[in-house]
mmCIF file of C-alpha atoms in Angstrom:
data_model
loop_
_atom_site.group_PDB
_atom_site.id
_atom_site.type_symbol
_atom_site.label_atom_id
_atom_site.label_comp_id
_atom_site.label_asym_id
_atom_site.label_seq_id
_atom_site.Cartn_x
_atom_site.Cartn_y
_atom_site.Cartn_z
ATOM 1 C CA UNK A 1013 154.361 133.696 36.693
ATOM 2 C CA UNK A 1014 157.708 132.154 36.421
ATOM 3 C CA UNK A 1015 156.534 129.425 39.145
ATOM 4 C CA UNK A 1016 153.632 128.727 37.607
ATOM 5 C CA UNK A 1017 154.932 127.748 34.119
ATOM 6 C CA UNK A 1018 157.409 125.867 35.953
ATOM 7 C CA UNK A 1019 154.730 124.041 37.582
ATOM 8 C CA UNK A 1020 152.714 123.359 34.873
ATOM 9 C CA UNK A 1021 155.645 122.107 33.102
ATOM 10 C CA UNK A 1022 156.297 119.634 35.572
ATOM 11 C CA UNK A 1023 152.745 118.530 35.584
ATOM 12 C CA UNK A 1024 153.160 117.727 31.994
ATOM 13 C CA UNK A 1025 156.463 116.005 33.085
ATOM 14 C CA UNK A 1026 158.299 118.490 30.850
ATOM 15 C CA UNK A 1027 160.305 120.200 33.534
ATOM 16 C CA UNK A 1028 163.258 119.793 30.876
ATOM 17 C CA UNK A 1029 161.759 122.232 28.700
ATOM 18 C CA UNK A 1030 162.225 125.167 31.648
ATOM 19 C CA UNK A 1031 164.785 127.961 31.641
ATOM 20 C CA UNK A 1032 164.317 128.643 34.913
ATOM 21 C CA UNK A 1033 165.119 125.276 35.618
ATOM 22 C CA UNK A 1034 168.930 125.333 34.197
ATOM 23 C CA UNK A 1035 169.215 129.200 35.607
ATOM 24 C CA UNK A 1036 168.653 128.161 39.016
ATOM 25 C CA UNK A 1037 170.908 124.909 38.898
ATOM 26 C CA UNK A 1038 173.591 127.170 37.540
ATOM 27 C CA UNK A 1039 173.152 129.845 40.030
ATOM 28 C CA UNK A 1040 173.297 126.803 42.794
ATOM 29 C CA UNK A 1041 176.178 125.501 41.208
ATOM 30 C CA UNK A 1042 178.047 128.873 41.666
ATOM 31 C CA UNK A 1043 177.463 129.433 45.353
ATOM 32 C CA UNK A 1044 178.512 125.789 45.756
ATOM 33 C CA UNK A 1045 181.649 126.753 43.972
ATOM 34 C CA UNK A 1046 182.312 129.651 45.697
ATOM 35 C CA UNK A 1047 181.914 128.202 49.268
ATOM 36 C CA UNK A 1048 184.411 125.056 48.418
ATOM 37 C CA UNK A 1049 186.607 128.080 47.297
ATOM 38 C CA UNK A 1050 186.073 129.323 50.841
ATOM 39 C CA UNK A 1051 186.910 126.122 53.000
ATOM 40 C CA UNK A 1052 184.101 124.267 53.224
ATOM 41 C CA UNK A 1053 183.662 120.526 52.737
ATOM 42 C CA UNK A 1054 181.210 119.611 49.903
ATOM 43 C CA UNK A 1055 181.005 116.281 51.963
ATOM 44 C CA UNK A 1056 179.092 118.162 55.107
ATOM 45 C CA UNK A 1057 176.806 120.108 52.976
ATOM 46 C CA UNK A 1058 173.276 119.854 52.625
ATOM 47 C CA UNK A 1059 171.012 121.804 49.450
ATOM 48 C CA UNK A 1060 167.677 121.759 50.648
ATOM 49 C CA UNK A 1061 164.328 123.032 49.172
ATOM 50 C CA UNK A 1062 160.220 122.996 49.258
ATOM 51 C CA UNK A 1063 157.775 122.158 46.255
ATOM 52 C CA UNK A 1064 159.749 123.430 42.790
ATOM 53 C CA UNK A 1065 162.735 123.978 45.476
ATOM 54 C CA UNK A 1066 163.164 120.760 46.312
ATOM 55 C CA UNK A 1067 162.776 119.351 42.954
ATOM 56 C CA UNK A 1068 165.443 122.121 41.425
ATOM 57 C CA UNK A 1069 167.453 120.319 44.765
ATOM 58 C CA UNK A 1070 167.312 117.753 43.267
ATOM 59 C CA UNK A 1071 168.317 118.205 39.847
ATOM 60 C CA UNK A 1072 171.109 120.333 40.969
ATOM 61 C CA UNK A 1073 172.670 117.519 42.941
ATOM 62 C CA UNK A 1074 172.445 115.334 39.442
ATOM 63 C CA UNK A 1075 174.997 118.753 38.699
ATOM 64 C CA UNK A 1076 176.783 118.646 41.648
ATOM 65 C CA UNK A 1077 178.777 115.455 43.113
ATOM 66 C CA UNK A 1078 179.419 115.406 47.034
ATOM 67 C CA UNK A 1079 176.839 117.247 47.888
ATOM 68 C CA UNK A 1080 173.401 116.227 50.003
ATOM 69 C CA UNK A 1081 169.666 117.085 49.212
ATOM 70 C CA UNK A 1082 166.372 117.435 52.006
ATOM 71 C CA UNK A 1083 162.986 117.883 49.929
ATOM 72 C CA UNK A 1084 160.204 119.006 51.421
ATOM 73 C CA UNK A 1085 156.814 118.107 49.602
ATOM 74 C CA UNK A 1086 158.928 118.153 46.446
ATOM 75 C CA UNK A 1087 156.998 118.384 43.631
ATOM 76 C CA UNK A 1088 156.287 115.890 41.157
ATOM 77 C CA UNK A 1089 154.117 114.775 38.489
ATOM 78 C CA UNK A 1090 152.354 110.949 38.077
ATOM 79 C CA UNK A 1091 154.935 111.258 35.163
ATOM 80 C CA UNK A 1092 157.778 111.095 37.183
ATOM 81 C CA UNK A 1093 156.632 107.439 38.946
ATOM 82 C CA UNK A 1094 158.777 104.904 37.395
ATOM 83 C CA UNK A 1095 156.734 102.890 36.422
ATOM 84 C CA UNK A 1096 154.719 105.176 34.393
ATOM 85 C CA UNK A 1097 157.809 107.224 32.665
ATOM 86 C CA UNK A 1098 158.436 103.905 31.136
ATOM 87 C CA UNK A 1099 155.657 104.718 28.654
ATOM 88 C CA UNK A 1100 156.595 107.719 27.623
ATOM 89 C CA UNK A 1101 158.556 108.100 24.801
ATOM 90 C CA UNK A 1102 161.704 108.581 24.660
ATOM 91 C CA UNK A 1103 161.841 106.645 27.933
ATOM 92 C CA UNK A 1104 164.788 108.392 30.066
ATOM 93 C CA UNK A 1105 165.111 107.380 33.962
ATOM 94 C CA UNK A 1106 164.740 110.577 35.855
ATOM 95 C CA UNK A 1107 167.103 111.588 38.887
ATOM 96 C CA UNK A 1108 169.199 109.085 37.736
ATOM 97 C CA UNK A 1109 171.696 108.944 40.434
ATOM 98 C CA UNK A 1110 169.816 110.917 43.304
ATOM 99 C CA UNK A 1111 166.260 109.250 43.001
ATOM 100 C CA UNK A 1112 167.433 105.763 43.529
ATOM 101 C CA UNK A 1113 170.095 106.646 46.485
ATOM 102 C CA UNK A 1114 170.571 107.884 49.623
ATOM 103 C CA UNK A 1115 171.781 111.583 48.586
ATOM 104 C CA UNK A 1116 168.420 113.411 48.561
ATOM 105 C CA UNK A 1117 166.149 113.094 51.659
ATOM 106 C CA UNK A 1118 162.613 113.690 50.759
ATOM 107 C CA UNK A 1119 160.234 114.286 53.097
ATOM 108 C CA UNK A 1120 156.293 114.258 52.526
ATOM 109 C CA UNK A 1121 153.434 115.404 54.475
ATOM 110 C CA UNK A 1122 150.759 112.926 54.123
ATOM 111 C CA UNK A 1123 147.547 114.606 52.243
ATOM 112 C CA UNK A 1124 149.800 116.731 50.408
ATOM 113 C CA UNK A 1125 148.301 115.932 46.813
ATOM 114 C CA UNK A 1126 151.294 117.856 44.655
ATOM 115 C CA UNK A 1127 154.477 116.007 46.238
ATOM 116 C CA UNK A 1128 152.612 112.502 46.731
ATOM 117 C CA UNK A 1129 154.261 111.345 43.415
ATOM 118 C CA UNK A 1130 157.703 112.097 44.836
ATOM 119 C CA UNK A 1131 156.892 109.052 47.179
ATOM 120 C CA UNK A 1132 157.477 106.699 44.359
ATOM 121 C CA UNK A 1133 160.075 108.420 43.056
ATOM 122 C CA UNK A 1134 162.531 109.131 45.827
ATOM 123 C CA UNK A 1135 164.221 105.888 47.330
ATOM 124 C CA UNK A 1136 164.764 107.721 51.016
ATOM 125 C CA UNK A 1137 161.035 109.195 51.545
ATOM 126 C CA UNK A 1138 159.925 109.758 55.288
ATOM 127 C CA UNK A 1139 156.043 109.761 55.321
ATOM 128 C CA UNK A 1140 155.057 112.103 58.006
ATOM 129 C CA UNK A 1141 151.659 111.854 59.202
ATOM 130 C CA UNK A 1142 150.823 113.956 61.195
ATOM 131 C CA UNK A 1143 147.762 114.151 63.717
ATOM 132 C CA UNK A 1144 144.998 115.708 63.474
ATOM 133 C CA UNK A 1145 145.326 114.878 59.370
ATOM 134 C CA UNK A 1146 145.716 118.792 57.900
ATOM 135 C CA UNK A 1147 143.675 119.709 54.789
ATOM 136 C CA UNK A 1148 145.968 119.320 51.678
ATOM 137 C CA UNK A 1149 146.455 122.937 51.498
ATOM 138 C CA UNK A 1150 147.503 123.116 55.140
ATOM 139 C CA UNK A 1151 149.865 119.412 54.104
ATOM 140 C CA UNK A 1152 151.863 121.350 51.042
ATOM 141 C CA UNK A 1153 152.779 124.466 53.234
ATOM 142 C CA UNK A 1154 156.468 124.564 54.139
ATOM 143 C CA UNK A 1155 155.109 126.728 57.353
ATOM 144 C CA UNK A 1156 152.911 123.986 58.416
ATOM 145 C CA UNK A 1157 156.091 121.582 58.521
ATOM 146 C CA UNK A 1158 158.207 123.902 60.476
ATOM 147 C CA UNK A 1159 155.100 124.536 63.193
ATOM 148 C CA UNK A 1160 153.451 121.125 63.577
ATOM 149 C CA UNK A 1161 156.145 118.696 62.945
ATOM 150 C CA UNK A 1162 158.412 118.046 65.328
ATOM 151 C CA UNK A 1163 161.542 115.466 65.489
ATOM 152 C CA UNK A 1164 161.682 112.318 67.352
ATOM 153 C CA UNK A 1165 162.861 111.835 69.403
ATOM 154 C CA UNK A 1166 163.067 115.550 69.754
ATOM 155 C CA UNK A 1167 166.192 117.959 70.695
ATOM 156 C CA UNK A 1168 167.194 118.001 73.936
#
């Protein structure tokens, strides 16, 4: 239930409005925290997420300097395009920061109709196309990423 209010909030371009929202960038935040604590280099690390993941990804990195984003089919609304956020009112730039750089990685499955928003959104968008053209149920699926895609030039 909790995913689909989230969803539907986004669709209205109203992700602001979620609680679940801010709890998972705060929960993010805190394993972040914990594994600088720990050693690691914020510099080498990658949050990464699918749909409502990769949006949340998103945000969090507006939270969280140093780090990198991957989104998979992120999820968007028509609302988030630039150039039609400029009409709503009040008019604030969303992603400011990750959207227009190189810090968040989305990736898109072409056909998938709930992430093809995040095309014009995200500066760094790789199209993948893949052939034979899956239906757009089989395009949004994180599983059918991880079977039918594969990277080129692939890993030796």
């Amino acid at each position: 239930m909790t995913d689909l209010a989230s969803d539907v909030l986004i669709t209205l371009g109203k992700e602001n409005l979620s609680l679940r929202k801010y709890l998972q960038i705060k929960y993010v935040k805190e394993i972040v925290d914990k594994l600088y604590d720990e050693g690691y280099s914020l510099n080498e690390s990658f949050i990464t997420g699918h749909s409502l993941g990769a949006l949340i990804t998103a945000y969090a990195l507006m939270e969280i300097s140093n780090v990198k984003g991957i989104g998979f089919n992120t999820g968007t609304s028509p609302l988030h395009i630039p150039s039609v956020a400029r009409f709503r009112q009040p008019f604030k730039k969303l992603l400011d920061g990750v959207a227009d750089s190189f810090r968040f990685v989305n990736y898109h499955v072409k056909g998938d109709f709930l992430s093809v928003s995040s095309t014009y959104l995200f500066k760094d968008t790789v199209i993948l196309s893949p052939s034979p053209t899956p239906s757009a149920i089989q395009a949004h699926r994180i599983s059918y990423i991880l079977q039918e895609t594969q990277p080129n030039p692939p890993f030796d």
